[in-house]
Short mmCIF file of C-alpha atoms (C1' of nucleotides) in Angstrom, two decimals:
data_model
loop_
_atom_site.label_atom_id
_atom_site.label_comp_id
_atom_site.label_asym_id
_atom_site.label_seq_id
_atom_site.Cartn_x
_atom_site.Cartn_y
_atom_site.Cartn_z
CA UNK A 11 0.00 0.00 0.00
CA UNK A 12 1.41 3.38 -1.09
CA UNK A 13 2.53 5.60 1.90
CA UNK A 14 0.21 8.57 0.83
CA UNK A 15 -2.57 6.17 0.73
CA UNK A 16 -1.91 4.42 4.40
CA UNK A 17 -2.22 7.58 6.13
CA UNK A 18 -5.07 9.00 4.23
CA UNK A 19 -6.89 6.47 5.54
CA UNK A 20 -5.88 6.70 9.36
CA UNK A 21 -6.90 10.07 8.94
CA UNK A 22 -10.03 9.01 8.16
CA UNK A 23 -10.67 7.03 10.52
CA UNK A 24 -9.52 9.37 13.23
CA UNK A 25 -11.51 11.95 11.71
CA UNK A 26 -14.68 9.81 12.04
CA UNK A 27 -13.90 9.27 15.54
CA UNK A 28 -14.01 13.50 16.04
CA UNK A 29 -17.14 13.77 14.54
CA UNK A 30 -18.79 10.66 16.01
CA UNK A 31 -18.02 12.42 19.45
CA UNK A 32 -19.25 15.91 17.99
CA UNK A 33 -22.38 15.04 16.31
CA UNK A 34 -23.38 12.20 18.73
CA UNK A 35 -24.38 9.76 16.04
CA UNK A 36 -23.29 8.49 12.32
CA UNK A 37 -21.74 11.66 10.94
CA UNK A 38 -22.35 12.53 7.46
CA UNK A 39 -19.49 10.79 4.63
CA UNK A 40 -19.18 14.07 2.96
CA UNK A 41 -18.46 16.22 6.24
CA UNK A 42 -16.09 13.41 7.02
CA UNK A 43 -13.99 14.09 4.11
CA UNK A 44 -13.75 17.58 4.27
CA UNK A 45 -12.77 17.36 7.51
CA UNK A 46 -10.09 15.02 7.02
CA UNK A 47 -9.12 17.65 3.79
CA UNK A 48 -9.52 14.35 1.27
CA UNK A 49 -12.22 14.43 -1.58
CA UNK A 50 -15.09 12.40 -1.01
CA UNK A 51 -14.02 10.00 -3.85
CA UNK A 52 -10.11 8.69 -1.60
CA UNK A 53 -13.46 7.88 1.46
CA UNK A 54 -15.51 5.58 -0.99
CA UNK A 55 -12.12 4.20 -2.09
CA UNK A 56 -10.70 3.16 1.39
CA UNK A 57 -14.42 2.46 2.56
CA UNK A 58 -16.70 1.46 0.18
CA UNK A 59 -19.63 1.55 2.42
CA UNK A 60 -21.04 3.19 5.72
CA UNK A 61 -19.92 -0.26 8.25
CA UNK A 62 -16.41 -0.57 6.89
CA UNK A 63 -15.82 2.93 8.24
CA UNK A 64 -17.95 2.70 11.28
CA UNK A 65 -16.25 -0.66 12.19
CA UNK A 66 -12.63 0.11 11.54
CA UNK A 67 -13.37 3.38 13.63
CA UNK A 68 -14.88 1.51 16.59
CA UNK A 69 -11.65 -1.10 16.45
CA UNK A 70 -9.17 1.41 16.36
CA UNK A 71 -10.22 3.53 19.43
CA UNK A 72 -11.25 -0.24 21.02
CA UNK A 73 -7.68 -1.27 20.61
CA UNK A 74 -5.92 1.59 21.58
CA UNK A 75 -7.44 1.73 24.60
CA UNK A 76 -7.74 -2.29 25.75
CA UNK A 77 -3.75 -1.96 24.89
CA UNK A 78 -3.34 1.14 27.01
CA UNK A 79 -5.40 -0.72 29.90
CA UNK A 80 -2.87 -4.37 29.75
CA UNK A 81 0.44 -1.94 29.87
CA UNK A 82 -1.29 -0.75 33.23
CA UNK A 83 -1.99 -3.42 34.68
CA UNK A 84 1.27 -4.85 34.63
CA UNK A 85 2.61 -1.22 35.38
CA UNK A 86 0.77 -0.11 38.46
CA UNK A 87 0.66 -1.59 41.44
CA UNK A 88 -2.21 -0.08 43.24
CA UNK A 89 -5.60 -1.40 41.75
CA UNK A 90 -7.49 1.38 42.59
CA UNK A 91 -4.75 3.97 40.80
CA UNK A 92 -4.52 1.90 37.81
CA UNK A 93 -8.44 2.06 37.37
CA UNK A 94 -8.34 5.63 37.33
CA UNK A 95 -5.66 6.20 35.25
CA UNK A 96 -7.68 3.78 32.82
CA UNK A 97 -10.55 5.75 32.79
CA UNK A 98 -8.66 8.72 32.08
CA UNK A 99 -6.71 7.46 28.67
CA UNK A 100 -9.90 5.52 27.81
CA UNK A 101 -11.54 9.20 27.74
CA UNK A 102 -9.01 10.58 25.68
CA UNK A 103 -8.73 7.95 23.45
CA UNK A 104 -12.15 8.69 22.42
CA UNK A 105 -13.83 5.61 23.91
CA UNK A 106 -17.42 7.49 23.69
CA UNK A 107 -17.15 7.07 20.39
CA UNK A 108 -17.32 3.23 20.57
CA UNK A 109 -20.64 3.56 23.07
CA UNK A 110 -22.01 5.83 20.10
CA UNK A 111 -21.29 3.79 17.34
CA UNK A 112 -21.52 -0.18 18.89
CA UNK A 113 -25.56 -0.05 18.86
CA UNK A 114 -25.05 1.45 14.86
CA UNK A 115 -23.11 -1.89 13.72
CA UNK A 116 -24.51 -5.00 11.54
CA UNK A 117 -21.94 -7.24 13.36
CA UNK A 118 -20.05 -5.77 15.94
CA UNK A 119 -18.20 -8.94 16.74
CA UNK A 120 -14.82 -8.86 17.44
CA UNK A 121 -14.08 -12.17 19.61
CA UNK A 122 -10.52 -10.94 20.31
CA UNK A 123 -11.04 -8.12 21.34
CA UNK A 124 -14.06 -8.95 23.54
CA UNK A 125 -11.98 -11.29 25.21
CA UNK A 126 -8.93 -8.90 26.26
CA UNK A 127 -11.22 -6.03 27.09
CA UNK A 128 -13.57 -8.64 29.26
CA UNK A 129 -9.88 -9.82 31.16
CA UNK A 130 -8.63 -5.90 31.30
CA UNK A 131 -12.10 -4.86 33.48
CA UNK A 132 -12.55 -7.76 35.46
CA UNK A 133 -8.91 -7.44 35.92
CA UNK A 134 -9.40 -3.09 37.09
CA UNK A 135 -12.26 -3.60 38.75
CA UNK A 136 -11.45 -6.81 40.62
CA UNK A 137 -7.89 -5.54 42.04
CA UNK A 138 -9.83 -2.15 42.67
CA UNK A 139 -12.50 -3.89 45.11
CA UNK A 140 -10.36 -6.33 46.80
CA UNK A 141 -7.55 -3.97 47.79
CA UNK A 142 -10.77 -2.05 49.53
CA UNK A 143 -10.57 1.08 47.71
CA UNK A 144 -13.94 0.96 45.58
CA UNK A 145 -17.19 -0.29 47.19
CA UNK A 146 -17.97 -3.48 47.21
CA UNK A 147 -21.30 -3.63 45.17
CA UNK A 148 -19.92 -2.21 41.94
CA UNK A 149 -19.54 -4.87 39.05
CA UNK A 150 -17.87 -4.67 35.39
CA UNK A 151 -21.03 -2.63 33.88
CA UNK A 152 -21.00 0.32 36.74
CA UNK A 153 -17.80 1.11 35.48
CA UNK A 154 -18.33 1.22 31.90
CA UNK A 155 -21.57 2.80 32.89
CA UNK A 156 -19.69 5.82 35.03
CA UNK A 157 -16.60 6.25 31.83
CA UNK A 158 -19.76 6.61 29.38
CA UNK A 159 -21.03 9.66 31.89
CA UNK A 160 -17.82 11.61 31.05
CA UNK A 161 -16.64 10.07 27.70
CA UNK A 162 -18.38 12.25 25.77
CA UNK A 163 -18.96 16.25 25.05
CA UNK A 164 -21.92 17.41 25.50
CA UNK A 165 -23.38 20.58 24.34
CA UNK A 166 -22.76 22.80 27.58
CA UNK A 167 -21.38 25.62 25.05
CA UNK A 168 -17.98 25.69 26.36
CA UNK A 169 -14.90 25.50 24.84
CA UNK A 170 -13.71 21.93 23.96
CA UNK A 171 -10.43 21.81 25.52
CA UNK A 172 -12.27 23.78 28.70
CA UNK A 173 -14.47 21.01 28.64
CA UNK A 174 -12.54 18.07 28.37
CA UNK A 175 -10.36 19.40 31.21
CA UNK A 176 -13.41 19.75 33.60
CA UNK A 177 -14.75 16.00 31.87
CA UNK A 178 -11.27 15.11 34.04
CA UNK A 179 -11.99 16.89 36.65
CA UNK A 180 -15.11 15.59 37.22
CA UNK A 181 -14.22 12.02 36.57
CA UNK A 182 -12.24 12.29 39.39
CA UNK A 183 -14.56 13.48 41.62
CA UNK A 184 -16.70 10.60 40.59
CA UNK A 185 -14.57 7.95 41.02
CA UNK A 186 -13.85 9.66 44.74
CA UNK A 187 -17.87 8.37 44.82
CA UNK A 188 -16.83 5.21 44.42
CA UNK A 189 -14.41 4.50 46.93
CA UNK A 190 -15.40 1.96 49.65
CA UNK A 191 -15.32 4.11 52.78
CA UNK A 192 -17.70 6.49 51.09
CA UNK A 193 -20.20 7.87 53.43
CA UNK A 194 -23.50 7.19 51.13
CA UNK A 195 -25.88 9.38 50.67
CA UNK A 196 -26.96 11.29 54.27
CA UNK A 197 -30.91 10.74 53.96
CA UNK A 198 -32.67 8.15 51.60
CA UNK A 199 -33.94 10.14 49.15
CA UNK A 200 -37.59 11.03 48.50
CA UNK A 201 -39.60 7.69 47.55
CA UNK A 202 -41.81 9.70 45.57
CA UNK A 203 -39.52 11.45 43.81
CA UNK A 204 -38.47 8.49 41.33
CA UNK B 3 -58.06 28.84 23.58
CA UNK B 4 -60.10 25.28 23.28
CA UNK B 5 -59.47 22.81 25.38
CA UNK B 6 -58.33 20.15 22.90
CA UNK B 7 -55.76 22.62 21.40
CA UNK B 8 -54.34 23.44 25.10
CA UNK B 9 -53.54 19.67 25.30
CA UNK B 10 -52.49 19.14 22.64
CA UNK B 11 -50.01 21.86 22.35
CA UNK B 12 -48.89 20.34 25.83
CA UNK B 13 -48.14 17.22 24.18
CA UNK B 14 -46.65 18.43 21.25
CA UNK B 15 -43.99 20.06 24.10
CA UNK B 16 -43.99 17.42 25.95
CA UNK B 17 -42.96 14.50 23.14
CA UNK B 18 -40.67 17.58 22.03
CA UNK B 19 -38.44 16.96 24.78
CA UNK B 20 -38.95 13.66 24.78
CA UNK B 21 -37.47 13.23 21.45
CA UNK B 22 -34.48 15.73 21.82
CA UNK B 23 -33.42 13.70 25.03
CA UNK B 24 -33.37 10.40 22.69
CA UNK B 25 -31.96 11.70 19.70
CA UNK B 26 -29.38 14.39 21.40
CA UNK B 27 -30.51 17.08 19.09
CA UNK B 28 -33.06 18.53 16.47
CA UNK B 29 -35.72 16.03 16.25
CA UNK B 30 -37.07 16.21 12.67
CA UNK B 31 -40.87 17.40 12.84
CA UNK B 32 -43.16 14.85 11.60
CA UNK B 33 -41.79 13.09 14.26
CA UNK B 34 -42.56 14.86 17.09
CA UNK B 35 -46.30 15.32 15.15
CA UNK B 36 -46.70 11.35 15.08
CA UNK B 37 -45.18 10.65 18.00
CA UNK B 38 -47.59 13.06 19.91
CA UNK B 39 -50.47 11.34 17.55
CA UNK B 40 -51.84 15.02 16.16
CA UNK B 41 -51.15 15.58 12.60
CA UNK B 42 -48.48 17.67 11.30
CA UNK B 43 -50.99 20.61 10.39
CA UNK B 44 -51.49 20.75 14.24
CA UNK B 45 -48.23 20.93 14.97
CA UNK B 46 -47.37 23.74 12.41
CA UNK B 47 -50.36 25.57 13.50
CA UNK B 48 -49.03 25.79 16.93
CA UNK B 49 -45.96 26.21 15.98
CA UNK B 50 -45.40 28.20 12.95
CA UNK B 51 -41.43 27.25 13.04
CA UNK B 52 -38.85 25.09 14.60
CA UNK B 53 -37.66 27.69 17.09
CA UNK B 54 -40.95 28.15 18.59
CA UNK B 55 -41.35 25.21 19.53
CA UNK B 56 -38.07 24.10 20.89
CA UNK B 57 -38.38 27.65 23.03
CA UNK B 58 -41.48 26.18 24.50
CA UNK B 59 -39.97 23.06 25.07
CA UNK B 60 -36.78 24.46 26.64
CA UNK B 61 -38.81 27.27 28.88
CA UNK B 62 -41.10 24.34 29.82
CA UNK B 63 -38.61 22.23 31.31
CA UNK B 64 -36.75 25.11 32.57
CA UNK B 65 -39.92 26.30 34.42
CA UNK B 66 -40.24 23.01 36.04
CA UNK B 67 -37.31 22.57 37.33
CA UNK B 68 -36.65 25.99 38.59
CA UNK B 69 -40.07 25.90 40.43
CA UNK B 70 -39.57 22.36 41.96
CA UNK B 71 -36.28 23.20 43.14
CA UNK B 72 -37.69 26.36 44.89
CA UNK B 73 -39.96 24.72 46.81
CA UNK B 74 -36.96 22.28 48.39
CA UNK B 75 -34.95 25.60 49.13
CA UNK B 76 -38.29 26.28 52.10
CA UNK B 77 -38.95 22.54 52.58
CA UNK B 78 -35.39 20.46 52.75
CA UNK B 79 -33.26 22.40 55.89
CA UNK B 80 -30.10 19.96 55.40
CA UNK B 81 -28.05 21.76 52.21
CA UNK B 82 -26.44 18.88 50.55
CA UNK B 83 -29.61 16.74 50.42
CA UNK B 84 -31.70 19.75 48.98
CA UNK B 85 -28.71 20.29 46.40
CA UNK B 86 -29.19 16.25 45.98
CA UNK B 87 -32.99 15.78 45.78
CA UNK B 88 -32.38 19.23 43.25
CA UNK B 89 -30.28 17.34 41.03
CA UNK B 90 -32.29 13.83 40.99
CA UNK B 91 -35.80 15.98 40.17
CA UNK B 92 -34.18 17.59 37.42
CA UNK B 93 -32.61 14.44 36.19
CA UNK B 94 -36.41 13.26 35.89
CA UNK B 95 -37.66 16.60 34.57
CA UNK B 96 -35.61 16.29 31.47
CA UNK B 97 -33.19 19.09 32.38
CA UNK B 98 -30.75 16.83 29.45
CA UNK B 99 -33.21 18.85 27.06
CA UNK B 100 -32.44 22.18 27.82
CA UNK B 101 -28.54 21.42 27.43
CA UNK B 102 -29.24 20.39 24.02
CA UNK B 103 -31.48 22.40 22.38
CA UNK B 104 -29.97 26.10 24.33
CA UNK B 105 -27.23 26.15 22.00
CA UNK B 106 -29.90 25.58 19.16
CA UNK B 107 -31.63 28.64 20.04
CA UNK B 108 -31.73 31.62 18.20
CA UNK B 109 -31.95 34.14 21.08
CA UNK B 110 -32.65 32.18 23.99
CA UNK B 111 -33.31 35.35 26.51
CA UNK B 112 -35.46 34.74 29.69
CA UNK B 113 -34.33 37.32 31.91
CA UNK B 114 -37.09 36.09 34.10
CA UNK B 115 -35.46 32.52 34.24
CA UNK B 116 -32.02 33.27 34.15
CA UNK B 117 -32.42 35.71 37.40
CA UNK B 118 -34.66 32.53 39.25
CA UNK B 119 -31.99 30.12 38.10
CA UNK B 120 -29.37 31.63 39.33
CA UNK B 121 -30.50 32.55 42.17
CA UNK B 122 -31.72 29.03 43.35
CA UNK B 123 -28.31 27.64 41.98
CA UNK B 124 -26.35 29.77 44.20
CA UNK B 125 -28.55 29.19 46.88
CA UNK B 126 -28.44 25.21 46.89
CA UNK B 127 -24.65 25.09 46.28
CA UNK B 128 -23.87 27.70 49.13
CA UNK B 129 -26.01 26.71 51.47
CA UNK B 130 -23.96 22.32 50.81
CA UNK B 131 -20.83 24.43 50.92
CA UNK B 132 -21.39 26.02 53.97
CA UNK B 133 -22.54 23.01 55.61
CA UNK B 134 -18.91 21.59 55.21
CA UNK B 135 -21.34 19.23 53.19
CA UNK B 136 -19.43 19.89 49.94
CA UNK B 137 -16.12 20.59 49.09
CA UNK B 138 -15.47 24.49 48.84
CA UNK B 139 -14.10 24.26 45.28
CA UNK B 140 -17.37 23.53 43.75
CA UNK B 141 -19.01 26.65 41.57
CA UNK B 142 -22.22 26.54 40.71
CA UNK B 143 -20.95 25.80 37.09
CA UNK B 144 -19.80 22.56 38.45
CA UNK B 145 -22.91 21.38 39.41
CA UNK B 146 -24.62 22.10 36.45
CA UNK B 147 -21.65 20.41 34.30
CA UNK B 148 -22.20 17.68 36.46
CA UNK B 149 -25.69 17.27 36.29
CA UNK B 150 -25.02 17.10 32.51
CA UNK B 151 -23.22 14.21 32.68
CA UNK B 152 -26.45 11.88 34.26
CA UNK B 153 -29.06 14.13 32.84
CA UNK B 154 -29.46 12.57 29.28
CA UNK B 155 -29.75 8.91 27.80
CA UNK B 156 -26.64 8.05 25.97
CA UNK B 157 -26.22 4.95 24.33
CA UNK B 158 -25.63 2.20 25.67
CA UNK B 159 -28.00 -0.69 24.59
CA UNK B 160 -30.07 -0.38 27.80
CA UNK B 161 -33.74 -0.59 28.13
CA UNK B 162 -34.91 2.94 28.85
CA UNK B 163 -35.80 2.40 32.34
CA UNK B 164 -32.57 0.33 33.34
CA UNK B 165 -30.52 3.28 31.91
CA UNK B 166 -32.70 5.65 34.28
CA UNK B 167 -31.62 3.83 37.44
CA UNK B 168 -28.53 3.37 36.71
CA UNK B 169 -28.82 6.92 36.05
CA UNK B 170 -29.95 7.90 39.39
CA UNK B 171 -27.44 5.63 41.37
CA UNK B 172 -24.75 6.70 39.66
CA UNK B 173 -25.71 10.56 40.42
CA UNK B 174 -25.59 9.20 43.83
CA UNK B 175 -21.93 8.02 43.48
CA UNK B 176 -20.85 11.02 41.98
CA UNK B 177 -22.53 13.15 44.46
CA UNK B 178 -20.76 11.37 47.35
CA UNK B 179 -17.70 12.10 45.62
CA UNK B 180 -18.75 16.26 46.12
CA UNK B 181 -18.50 15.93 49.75
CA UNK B 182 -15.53 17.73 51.56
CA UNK B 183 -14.35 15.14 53.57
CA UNK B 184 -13.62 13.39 50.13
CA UNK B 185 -10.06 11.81 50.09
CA UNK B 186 -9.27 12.97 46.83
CA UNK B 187 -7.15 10.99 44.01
CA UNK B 188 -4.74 8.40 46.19
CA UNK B 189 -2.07 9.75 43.82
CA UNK B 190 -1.46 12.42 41.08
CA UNK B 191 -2.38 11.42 37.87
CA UNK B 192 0.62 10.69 35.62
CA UNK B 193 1.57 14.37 34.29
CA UNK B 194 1.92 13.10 30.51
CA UNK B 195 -1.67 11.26 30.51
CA UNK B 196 -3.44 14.44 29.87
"C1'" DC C 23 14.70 10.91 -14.42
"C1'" DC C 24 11.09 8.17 -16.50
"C1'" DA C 25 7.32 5.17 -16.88
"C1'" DT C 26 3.27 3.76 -15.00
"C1'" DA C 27 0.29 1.86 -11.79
"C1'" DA C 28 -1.76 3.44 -7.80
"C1'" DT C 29 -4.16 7.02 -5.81
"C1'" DC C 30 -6.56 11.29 -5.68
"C1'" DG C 31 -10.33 14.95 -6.21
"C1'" DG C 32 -14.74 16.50 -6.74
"C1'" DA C 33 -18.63 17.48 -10.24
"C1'" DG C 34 -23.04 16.12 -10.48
"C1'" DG C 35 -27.04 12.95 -10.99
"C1'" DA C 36 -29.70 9.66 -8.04
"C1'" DT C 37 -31.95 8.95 -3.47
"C1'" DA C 38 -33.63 9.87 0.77
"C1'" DT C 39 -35.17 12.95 4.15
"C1'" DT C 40 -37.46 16.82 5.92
"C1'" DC C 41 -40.28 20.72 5.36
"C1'" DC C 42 -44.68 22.93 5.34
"C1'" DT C 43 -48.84 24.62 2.67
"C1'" DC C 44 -53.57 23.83 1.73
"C1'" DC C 45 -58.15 22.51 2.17
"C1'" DG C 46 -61.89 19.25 3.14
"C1'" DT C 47 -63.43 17.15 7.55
"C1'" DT C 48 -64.30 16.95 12.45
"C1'" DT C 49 -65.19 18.85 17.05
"C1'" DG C 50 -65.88 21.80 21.16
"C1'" DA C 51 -68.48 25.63 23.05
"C1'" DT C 52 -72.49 28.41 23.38
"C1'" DA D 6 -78.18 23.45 16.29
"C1'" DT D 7 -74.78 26.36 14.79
"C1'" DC D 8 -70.35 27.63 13.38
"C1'" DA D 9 -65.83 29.26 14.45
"C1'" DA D 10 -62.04 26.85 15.87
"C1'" DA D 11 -59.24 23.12 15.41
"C1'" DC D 12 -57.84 18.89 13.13
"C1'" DG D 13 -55.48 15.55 9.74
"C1'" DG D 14 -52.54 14.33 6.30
"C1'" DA D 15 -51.67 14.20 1.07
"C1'" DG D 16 -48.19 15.66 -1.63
"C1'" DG D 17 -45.10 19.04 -3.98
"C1'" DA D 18 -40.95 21.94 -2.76
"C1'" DA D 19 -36.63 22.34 -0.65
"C1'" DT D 20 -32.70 20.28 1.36
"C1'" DA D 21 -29.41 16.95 2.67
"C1'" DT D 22 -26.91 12.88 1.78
"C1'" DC D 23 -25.15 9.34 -1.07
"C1'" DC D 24 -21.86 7.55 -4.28
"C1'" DT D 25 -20.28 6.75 -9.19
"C1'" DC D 26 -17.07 8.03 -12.66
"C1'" DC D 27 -13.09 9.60 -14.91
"C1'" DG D 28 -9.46 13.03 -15.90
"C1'" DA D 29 -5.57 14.85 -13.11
"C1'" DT D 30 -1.93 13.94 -9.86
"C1'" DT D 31 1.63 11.48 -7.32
"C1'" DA D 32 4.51 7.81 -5.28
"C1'" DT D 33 7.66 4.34 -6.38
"C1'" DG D 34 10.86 0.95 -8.68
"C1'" DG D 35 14.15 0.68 -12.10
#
DNA sequence: CCATAATCGGAGGATATTCCTCCGTTTGAT
DNA sequence: ATCAAACGGAGGAATATCCTCCGATTATGG
């Protein structure tokens, strides 16, 4: 494959992955293209239809962070630390963009993947609970639950770097929720109310 | 104004917000008409044009929330479960809505709302705050970014009403997270992460 | 440096979606 | 019973999106 031609089409993909996150759904091929500064024709080439993009998007951003996830595990110590700092590079790898897309895909099966990234949580979250420092009740699905909270902008009409820097912020607060010695709430809350 | 045009411009409002909350934007109009099971004259005759009707929508919700957290401000004496119970009614009001469609809006100017909203915001927030039931680093914008992050349906292949819960509990987490006596992050992140 | 196969760009017609007017029919209020 | 008010939805206009096709451009091996 020429060189010109390989990163044309990591471009595109990357530039999917932006606008997935912007637009909150399938973006449109054309604004893909212009974004990526390729005609429309080089998209059609490297993806000849709407899933092949979608797909290879979803995998790349999958497999960048699952990989991320394995170096920490075997890199830090502290379960509860290496959760966070999961969360974190999943978020800036983009992983909203997989929650967006995985419900838009004929046949999202990937039975690699599905196995590391089933290992890599159990993993987090297992080390995580048993050293004590998340509560006990909180399973593989809370977690993935929580990251898809703050994995995503969301029209608040700030600035996106301003906003991904308070998405960290936040996340951190959140996952201060989560540790085991965490009071609860003070009062049940109103049983009416929900 | 007859009474089967007052409810049904209600519902037209109603499946409005509804519809932004699911589709994370502009929901296209026939939509909204069947949906709300009036036909699309009906909707166009109440409202001649897209921003009149996502105004409604937006005030509506707006209005609701505004009022119900007003009346927790005279009712709820303990500050961080007001600001809690706040957050969880607005969560159910459809407050997601309003962070959607505001940037959508032409010129969205209620002086009459903004003044309210403030006020009550800075009222719920100081009053957790000065409790020692919050930490003291928390603006008002904070709350509302966080309330953004549980206040709309993203995807994630959950029934509706599973997602809502999960919702809810999570808001709980995160809201534990607020409080002052919070531990904070065990360690610094790693400075190259972000 | 040349030859050439691979790649690129984007005009433009085909499709799909969304908009929104118009008018004959139905309904609520007095 | 009357009729002004409100309703429904068919269908043409406007817009957005898709995607093929081919002449122009570029990377690469010799």
């Amino acid at each position: 494959m020429r060189a010109d031609a390989q990163k044309n089409r990591q471009r595109l993909i990357d530039v999917a992955v932006e606008l997935v996150l912007e637009v909150g759904g399938e973006p449109a091929r054309d604004a893909i293209a212009q974004r990526a500064g390729v005609g429309i024709g080089t998209l059609y080439r490297h993806f000849p239809d709407q899933q092949s993009l979608l797909h290879a998007a979803t995998r790349h951003v999958l497999e960048k962070s699952i990989s991320a996830g394995e170096v920490l595990i075997g890199t830090v110590p502290d379960g509860a630390d290496a959760l966070r700092q999961y969360m974190h590079l999943a978020l800036d790898n983009g992983i909203g963009a997989v929650n967006i897309l995985h419900p838009l895909l004929e046949k999202p099966d990937w039975p690699d993947l599905r196995v590391r990234a089933a290992r890599l949580m159990k993993s987090l979250v297992g080390r995580a609970v048993r050293g004590g420092a998340l509560r006990d009740d909180l399973s593989e699905r809370d977690i993935v639950f929580g990251l898809t909270r703050f994995a995503r902008p969301l029209a608040v009409g700030l600035p996106p770097d301003e906003e991904r820097s308070l998405a960290h912020r936040h996340l951190d607060f959140y996952l201060d929720g989560l540790r085991a010695q965490s009071p609860g709430p003070q009062k049940p809350l109103l049983p009416d109310s929900r």
